[in-house]
Coordinates of C-alpha atoms and ligand atoms in Angstrom, one line a residue:
X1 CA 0.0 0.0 0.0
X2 CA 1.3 3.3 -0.9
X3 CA -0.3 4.9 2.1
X4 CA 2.2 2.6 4.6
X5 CA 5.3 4.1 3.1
X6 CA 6.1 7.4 5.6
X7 CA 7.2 10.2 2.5
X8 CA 4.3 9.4 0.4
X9 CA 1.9 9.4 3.6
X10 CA 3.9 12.6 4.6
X11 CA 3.2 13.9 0.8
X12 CA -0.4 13.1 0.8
X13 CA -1.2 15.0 3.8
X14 CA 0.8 18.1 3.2
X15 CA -1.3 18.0 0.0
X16 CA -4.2 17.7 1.5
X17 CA -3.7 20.4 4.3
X18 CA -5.2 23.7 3.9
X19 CA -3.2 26.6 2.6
X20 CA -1.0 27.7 6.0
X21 CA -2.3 31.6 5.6
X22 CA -2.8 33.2 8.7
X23 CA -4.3 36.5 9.6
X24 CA -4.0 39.0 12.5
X25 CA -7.3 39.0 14.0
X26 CA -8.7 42.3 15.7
X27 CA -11.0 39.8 18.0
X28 CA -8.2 37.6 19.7
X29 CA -5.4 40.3 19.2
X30 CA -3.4 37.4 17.4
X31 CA -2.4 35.6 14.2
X32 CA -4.7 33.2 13.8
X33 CA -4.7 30.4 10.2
X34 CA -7.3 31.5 8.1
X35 CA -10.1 29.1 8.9
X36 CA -13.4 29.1 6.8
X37 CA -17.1 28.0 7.1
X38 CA -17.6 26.8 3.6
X39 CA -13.9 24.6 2.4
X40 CA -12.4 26.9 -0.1
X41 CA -15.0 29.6 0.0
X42 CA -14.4 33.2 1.9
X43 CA -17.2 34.9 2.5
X44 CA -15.8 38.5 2.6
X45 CA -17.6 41.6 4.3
X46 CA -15.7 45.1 3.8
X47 CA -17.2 48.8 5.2
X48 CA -17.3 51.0 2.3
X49 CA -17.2 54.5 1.8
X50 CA -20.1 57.2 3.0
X51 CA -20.6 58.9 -0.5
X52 CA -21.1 62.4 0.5
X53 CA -17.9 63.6 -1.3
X54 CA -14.7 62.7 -3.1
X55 CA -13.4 59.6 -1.3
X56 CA -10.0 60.4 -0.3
X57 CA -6.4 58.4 -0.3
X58 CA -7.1 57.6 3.4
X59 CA -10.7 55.6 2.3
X60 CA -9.1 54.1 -0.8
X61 CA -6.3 52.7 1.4
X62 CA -8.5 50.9 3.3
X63 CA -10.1 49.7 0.0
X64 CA -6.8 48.9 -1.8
X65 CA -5.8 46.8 1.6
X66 CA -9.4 44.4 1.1
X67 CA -8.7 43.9 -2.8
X68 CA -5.1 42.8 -1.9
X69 CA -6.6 40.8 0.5
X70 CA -9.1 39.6 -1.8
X71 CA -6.5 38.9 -4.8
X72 CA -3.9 37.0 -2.5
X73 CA -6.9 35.0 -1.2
X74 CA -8.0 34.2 -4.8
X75 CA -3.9 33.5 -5.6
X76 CA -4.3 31.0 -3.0
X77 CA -7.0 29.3 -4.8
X78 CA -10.3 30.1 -2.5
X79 CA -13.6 31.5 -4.0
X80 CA -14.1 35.0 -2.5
X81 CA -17.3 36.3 -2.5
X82 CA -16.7 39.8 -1.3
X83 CA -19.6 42.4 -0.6
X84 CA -18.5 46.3 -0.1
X85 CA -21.5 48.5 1.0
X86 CA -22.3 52.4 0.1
X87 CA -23.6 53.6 3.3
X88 CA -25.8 56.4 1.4
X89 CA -28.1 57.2 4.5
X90 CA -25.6 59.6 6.2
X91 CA -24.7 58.9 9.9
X92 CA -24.0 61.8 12.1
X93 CA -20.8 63.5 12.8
X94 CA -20.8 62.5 16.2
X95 CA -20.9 58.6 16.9
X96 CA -23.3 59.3 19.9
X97 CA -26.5 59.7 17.9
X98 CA -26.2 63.6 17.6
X99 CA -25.2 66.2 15.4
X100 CA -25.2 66.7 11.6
X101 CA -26.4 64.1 8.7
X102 CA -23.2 64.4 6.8
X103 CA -25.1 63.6 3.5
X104 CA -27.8 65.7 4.3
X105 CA -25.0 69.0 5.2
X106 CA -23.4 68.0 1.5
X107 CA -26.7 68.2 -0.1
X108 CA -27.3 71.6 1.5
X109 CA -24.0 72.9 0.8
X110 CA -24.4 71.8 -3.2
X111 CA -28.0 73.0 -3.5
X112 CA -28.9 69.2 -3.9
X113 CA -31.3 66.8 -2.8
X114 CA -29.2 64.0 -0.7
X115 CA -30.3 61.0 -3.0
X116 CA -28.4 62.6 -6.1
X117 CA -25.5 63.7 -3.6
X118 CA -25.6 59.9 -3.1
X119 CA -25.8 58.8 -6.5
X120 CA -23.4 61.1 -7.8
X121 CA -20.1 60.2 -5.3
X122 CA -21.6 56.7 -5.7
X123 CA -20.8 56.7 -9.3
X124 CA -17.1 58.7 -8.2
X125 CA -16.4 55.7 -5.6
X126 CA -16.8 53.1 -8.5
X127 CA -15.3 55.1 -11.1
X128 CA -12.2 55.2 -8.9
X129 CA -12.1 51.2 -8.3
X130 CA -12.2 50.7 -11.8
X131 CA -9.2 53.3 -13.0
X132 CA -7.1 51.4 -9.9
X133 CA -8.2 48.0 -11.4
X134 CA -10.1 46.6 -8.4
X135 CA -11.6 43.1 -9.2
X136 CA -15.4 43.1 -9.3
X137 CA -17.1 42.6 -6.5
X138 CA -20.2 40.3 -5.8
X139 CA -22.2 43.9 -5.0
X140 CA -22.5 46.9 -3.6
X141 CA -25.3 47.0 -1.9
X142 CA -26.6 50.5 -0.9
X143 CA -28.6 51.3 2.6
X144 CA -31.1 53.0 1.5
X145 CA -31.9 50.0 -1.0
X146 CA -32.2 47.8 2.6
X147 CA -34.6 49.3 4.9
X148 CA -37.1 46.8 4.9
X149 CA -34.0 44.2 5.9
X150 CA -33.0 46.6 8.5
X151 CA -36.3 46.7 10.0
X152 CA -36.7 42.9 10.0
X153 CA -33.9 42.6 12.0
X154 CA -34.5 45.9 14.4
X155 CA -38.0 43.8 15.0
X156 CA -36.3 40.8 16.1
X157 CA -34.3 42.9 18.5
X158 CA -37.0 44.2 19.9
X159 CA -39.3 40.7 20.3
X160 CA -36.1 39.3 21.9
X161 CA -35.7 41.8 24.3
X162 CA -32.1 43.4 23.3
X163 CA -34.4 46.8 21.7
X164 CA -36.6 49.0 23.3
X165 CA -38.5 51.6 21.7
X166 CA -38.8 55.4 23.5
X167 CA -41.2 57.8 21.1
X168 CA -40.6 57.0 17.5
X169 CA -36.8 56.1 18.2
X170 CA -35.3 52.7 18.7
X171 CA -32.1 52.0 21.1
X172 CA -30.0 48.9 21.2
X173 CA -29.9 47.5 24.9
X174 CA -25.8 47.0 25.6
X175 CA -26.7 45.6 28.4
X176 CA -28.4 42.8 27.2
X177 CA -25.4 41.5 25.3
X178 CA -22.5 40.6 27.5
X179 CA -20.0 40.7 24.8
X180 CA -20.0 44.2 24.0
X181 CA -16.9 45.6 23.7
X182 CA -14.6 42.4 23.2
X183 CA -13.6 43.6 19.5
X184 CA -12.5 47.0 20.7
X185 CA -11.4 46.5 24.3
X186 CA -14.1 49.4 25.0
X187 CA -15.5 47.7 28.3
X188 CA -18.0 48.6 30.8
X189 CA -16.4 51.9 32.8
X190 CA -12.7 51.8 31.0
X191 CA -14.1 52.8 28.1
X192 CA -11.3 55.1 26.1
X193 CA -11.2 58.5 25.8
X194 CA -13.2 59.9 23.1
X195 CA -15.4 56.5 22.6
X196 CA -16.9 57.7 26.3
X197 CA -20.7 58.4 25.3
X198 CA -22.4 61.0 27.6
X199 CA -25.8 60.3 29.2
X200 CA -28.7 60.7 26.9
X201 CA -32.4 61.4 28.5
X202 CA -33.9 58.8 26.3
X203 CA -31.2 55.8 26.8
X204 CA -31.6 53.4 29.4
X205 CA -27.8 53.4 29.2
X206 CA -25.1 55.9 27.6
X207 CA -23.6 52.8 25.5
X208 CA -27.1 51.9 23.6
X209 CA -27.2 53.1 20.1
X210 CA -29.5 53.9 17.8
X211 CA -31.4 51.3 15.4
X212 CA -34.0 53.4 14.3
X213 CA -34.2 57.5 14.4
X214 CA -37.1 59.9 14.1
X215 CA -36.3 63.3 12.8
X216 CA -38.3 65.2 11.2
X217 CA -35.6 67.7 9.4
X218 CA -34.0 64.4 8.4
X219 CA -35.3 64.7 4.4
X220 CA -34.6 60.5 3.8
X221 CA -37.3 59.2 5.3
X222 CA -39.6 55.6 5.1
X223 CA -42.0 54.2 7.2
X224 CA -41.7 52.2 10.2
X225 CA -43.4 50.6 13.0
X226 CA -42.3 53.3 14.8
X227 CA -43.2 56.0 12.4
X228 CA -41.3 58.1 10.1
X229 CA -37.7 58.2 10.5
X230 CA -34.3 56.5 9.1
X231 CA -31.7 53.5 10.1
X232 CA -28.5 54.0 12.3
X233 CA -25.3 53.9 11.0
X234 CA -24.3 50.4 12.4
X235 CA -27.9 48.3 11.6
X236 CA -27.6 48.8 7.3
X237 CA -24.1 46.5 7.5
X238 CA -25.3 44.1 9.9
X239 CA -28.7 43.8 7.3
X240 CA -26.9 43.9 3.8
X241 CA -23.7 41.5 5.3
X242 CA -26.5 39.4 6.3
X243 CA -28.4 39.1 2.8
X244 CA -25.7 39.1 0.7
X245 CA -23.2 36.6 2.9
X246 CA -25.1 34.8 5.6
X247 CA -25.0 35.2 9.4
X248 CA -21.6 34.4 9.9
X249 CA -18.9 35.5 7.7
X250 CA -15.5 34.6 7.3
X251 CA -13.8 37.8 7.1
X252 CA -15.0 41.6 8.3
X253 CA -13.0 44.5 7.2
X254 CA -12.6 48.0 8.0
X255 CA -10.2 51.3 8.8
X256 CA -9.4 51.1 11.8
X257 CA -11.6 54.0 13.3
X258 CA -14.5 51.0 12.2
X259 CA -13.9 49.4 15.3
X260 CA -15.5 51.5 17.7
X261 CA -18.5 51.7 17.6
X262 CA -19.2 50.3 13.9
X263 CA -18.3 46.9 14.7
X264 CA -18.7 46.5 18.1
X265 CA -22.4 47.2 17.2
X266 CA -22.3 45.5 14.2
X267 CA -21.3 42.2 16.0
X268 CA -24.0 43.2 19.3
X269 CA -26.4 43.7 16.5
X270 CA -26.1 40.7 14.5
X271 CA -25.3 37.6 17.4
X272 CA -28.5 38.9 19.4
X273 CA -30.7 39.0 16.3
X274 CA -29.7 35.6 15.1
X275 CA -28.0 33.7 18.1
X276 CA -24.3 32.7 16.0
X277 CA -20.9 34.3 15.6
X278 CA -21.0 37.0 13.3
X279 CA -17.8 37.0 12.3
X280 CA -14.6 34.6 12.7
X281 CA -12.2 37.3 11.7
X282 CA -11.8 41.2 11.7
X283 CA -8.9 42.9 9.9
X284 CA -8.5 46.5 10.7
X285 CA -6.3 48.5 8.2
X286 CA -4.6 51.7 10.1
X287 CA -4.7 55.3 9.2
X288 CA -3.0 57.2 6.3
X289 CA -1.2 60.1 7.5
X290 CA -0.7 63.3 6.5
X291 CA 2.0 65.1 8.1
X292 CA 1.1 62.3 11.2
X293 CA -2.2 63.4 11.4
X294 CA -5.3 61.0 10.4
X295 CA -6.3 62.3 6.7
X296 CA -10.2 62.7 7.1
X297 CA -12.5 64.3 5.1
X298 CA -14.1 66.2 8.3
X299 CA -10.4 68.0 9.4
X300 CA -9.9 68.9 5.5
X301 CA -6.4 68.0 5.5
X302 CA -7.2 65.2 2.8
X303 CA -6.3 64.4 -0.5
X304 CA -8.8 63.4 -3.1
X305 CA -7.6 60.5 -5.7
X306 CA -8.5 62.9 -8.7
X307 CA -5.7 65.0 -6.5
X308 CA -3.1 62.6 -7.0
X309 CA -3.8 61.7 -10.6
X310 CA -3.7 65.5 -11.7
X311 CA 0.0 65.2 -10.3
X312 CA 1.1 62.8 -12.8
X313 CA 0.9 59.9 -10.4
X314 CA -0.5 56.6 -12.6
X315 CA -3.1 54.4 -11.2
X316 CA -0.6 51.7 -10.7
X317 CA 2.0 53.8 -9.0
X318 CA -1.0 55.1 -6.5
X319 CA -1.8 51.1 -6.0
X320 CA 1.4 50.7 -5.3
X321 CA 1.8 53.7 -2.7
X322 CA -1.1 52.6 -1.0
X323 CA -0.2 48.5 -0.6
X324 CA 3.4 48.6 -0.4
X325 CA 3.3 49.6 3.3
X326 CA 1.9 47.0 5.6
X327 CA -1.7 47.2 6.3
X328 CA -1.4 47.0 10.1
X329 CA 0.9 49.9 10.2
X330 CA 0.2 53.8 9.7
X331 CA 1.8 54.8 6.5
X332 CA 2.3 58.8 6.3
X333 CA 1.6 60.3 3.0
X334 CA 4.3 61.9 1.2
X335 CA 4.9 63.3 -2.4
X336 CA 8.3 61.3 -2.2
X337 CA 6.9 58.0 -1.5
X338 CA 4.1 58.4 -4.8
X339 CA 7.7 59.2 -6.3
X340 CA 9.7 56.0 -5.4
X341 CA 6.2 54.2 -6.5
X342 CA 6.0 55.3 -9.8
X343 CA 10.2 54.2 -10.0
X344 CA 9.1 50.9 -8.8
X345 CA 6.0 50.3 -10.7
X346 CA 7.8 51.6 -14.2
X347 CA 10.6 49.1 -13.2
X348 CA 7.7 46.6 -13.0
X349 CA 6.6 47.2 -16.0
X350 CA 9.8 47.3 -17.9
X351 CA 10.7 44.4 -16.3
X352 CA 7.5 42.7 -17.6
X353 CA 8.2 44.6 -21.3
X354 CA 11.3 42.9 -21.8
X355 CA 10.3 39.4 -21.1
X356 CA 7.5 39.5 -23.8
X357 CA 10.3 40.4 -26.0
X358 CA 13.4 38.3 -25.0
X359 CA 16.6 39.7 -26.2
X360 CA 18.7 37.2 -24.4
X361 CA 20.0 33.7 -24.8
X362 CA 19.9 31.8 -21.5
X363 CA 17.7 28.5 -21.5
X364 CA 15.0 27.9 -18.7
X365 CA 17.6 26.4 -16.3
X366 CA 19.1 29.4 -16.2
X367 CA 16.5 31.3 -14.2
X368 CA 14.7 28.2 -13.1
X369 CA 16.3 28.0 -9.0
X370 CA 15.8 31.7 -9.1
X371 CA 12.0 32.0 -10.0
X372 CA 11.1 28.9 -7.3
X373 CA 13.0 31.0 -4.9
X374 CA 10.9 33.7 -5.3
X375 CA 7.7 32.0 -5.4
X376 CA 8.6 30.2 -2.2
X377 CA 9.7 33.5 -0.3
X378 CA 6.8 35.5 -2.2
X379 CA 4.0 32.6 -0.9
X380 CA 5.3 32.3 2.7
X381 CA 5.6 36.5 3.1
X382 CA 1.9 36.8 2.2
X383 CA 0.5 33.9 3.9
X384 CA 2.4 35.8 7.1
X385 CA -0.6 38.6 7.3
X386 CA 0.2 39.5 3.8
X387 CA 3.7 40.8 5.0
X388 CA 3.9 43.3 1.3
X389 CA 7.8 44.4 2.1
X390 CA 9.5 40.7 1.9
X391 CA 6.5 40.0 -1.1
X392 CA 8.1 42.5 -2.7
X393 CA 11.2 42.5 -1.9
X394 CA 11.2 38.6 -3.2
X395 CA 9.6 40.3 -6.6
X396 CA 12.5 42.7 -6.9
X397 CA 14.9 40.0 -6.1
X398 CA 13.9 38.1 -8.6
X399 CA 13.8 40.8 -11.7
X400 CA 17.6 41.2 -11.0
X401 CA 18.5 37.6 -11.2
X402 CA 17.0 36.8 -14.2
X403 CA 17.9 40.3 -16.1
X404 CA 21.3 39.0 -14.9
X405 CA 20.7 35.8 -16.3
X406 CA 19.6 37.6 -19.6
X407 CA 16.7 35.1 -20.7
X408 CA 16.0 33.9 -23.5
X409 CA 12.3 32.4 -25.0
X410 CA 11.5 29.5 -22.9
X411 CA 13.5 31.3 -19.3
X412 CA 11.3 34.4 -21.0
X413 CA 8.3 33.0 -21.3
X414 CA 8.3 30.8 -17.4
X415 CA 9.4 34.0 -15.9
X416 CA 6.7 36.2 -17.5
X417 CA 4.2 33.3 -16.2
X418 CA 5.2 33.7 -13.0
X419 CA 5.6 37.6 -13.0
X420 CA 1.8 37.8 -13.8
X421 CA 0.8 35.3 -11.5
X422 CA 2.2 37.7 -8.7
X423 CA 1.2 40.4 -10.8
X424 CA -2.6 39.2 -9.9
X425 CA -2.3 39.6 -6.7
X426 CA -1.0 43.7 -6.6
X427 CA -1.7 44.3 -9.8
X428 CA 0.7 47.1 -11.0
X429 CA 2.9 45.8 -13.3
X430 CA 1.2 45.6 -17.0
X431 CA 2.1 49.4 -17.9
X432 CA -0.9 51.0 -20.0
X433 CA 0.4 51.2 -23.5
X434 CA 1.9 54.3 -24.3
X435 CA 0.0 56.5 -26.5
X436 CA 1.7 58.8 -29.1
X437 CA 0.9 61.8 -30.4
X438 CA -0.1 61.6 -34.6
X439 CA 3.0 63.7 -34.8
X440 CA 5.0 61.1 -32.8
X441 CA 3.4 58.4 -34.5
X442 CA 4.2 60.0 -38.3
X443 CA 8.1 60.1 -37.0
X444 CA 7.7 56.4 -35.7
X445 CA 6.2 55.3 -39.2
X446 CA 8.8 57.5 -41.3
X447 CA 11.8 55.8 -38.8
X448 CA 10.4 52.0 -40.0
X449 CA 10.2 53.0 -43.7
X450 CA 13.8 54.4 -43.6
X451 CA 14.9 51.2 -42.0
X452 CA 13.5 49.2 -44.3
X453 CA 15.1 51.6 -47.2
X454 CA 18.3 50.7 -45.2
X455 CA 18.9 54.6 -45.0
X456 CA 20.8 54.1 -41.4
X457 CA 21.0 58.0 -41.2
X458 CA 17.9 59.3 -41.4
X459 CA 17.0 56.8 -38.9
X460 CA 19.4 57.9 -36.6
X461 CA 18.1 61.5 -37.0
X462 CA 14.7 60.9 -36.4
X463 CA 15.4 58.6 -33.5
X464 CA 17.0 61.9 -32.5
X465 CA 14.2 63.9 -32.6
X466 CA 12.1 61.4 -31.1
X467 CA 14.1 61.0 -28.2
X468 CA 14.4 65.0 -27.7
X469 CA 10.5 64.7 -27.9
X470 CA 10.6 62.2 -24.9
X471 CA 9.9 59.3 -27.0
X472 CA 12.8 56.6 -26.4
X473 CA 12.9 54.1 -29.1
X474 CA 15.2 50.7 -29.1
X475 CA 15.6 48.2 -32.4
X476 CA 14.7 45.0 -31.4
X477 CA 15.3 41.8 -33.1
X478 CA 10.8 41.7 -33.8
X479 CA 11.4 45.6 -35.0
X480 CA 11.0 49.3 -33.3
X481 CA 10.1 49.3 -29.7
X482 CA 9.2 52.9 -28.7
X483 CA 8.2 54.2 -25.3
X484 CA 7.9 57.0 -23.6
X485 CA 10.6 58.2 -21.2
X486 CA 9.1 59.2 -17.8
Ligands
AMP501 P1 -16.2 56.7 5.3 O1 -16.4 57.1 3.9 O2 -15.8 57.9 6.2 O3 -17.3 55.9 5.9 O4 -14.9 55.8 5.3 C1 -14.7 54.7 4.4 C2 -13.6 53.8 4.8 O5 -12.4 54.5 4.9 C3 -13.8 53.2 6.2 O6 -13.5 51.9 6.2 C4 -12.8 54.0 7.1 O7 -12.4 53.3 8.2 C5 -11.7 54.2 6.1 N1 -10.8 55.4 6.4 C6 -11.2 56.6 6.6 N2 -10.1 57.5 6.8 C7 -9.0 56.7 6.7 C8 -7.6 56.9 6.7 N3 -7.1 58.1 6.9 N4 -6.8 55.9 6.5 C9 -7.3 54.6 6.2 N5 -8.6 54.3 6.1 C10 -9.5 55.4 6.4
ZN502 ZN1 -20.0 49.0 8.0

């Protein structure tokens, strides 16, 4: 029996062993290997973006972190089925139930109502994941299109006795869920500065939260049990996680001001209403910086993406700013850094240029110990909490070994294979063709004709003018290779 002999027993099982990923998990404040409900399926729940305005860097890093995550996941091989709300009922600038309906103050400010405030950033958000090459997700499901779900769910509370209702409003009990405050370490009397929630005349307690408001300046409006009024913040991703996922998902993420009180109340929210873990793992991507300060639309020291773009930064090079430093770290923002992105993503890309167009000799053996070592150290970095630096760092290793190798078509053709396949998971390497001028182009066409006529000088001279026009061109062995120098 092969079974009895020990290597191919050992074989069998390491085969047969799940993927060794693990992730830091918010909830036990350890790594943890990534363990799902479904085998080979990740059900995937990430907080999107309130679209009163321009999302800004800060939001889109915490977007960029859940496609990485989403891309490595799929590398590995599982199914992700990844939801990403629009909250588009705006919550209040105070966490506390009080103050202004950010949505609402937009609309005011732009001489809108708030549901084409909502549809118009809407359409900015997923304008934005496209031009950074985000991979689809299953939806985006918006609030406003789940009230009646919310309500469902606010009516179990209440029948179970973790809601009470005072006038038209509804308030979460905390006290009725013992658990409150595990995620965020916000227990009972040590809860932190600023999460501390004054007393309120209508709460039973100054933790309980709002499922259900009545306002009547509040313009988005439906129908309730209660009467007129609008969802809390926390009660839309609890209902549209729910629909679109199931009761427990795999994997929860957020910024990491989501912890307090998003996802405390999330969890509160969801376990009460249907008696089942929420959630087996939370991932919590920290703040971008600017000058060390959290970049937040509300302070106005924030930059848009449309900001970075208009300063000659590429998608790719803003991908790369924004997942090269490790998600559980603060990055600060810096012109610099988008800089030494756009060097490293053009490398990339050149790198990836020259392999579809070989000019070397060296056969696959050549490169062949090189690329395994960098799959190996490129695998076992991202299964490590998706540690980007040594992923990276294994990529860049790699590019100089086999330019110093010099491939030729098969070494080419292995290493582009493998190039792409990592290239799936940060996507930033295929450089966007360059695009020429019709003046470029006519001086591009003329330079192949006098080639062909063998008439070496006038090639030479319009190569020259090319180049002082910042079009670079090289004479490869399938013909003229232009680019544009950056
Ligand atoms: P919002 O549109 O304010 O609801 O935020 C959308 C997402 O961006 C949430 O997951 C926030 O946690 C996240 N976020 C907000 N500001 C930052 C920041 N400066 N750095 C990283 N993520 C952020
Ligand atoms: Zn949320």
């Amino acid at each position: 029996m092969p079974g009895d002999v020990p290597g191919v027993t050992l074989r069998k099982l390491l085969a047969e062993s799940p993927v060794p990923i693990q992730f830091h998990n918010t909830l036990t404040k350890s790594k943890q290997p990534l363990e799902t409900l479904e085998k080979g399926v990740v059900r995937m729940y990430n907080c999107g973006p309130t679209v009163y305005s321009y999302p800004h860097i800060g939001n889109f890093r915490s977007f960029t972190f859940a496609d990485l995550l989403r891309r490595y996941l799929e590398y590995r091989g599982y199914e992700v089925r990844q939801v990403m709300n629009v909250t588009d009922v705006g919550h209040l600038v105070h966490d506390a139930d009080e103050g202004e309906d950010k949505l609402e103050a937009q609309a005011r400010r732009e001489k809108k109502d708030p549901w084409q405030i909502a549809r118009h950033y809407e359409e900015i958000f997923l304008g934005i994941r496209e031009k950074l090459g985000f991979a689809k997700a299953l939806a985006h499901p918006r609030a406003t299109d789940h009230i009646g779900e919310m309500i469902a769910i606010i009516e179990t509370l209440l029948a179970k006795g973790n809601a009470y209702v005072v006038g038209s409003n509804v308030y979460f009990s905390v006290a009725s869920f013992p658990a409150y405050g595990r995620l965020s370490g916000n227990v009972g009397d040590g809860l932190e500065a600023g999460a501390r929630i004054e007393p309120h005349p209508d709460k039973k307690d100054p933790r309980d939260f709002a499922l259900w408001k009545h306002d009547p300046q509040h313009i988005m409006q439906w129908d309730s049990p209660w009467g007129r009024g609008f969802p809390g913040w926390h009660i839309e991703c609890s209902a549209m996680s729910q629909k679109y996922l199931g009761e427990t998902l795999d994997i929860h993420t957020g910024g990491e001001d989501n912890i307090f009180p998003h996802h405390e109340c999330e969890i509160a929210q969801s376990e009460c209403a249907n008696g089942k873990p929420f959630c087996r793992l939370w991932m919590h991507a920290r703040f971008l910086l600017v000058d060390g300060q959290k970049m937040s639309k509300s302070t106005g020291n924030f930059l848009t993406v449309e900001d970075v773009f208009r300063k000659g930064v590429t998608p790719q090079a803003l991908r790369y700013a924004l997942s090269s430093t490790h998600y559980r770290q603060q990055q600060n923002f810096t012109w610099e850094a988008c800089s030494a992105a756009q060097q490293a993503v053009d490398r990339l890309a050149e790198y990836r240029r020259g392999l579809a167009d070989p000019a070397g000799t060296a056969p696959l053996s050549a490169v062949k110990s090189a690329l395994d070592a960098a799959q190996k150290a490129f695998e076992s970095a991202m299964d490590d909490d998706l540690n980007v630096s040594e992923a990276l760092g294994a990529v860049f290793t790699m590019i100089r070994d086999v330019n110093k190798a010099g491939p030729g078509p098969a070494a080419a053709a292995a290493a582009l294979e493998l190039f792409d396949r990592f290239d799936s998971v940060f996507n930033v390497g295929a450089a966007p063709p360059d695009v020429f001028t019709a003046e470029e182009q006519a001086l591009l066409d003329a330079r192949v004709a006098a080639r062909a006529a063998k008439n070496w000088a006038e090639s030479d001279r319009l190569r020259g003018v090319l180049e002082a026009g910042g079009v670079l061109v090289e004479d490869r062995a399938r013909g003229q290779r232009a680019r544009r120098r950056r």
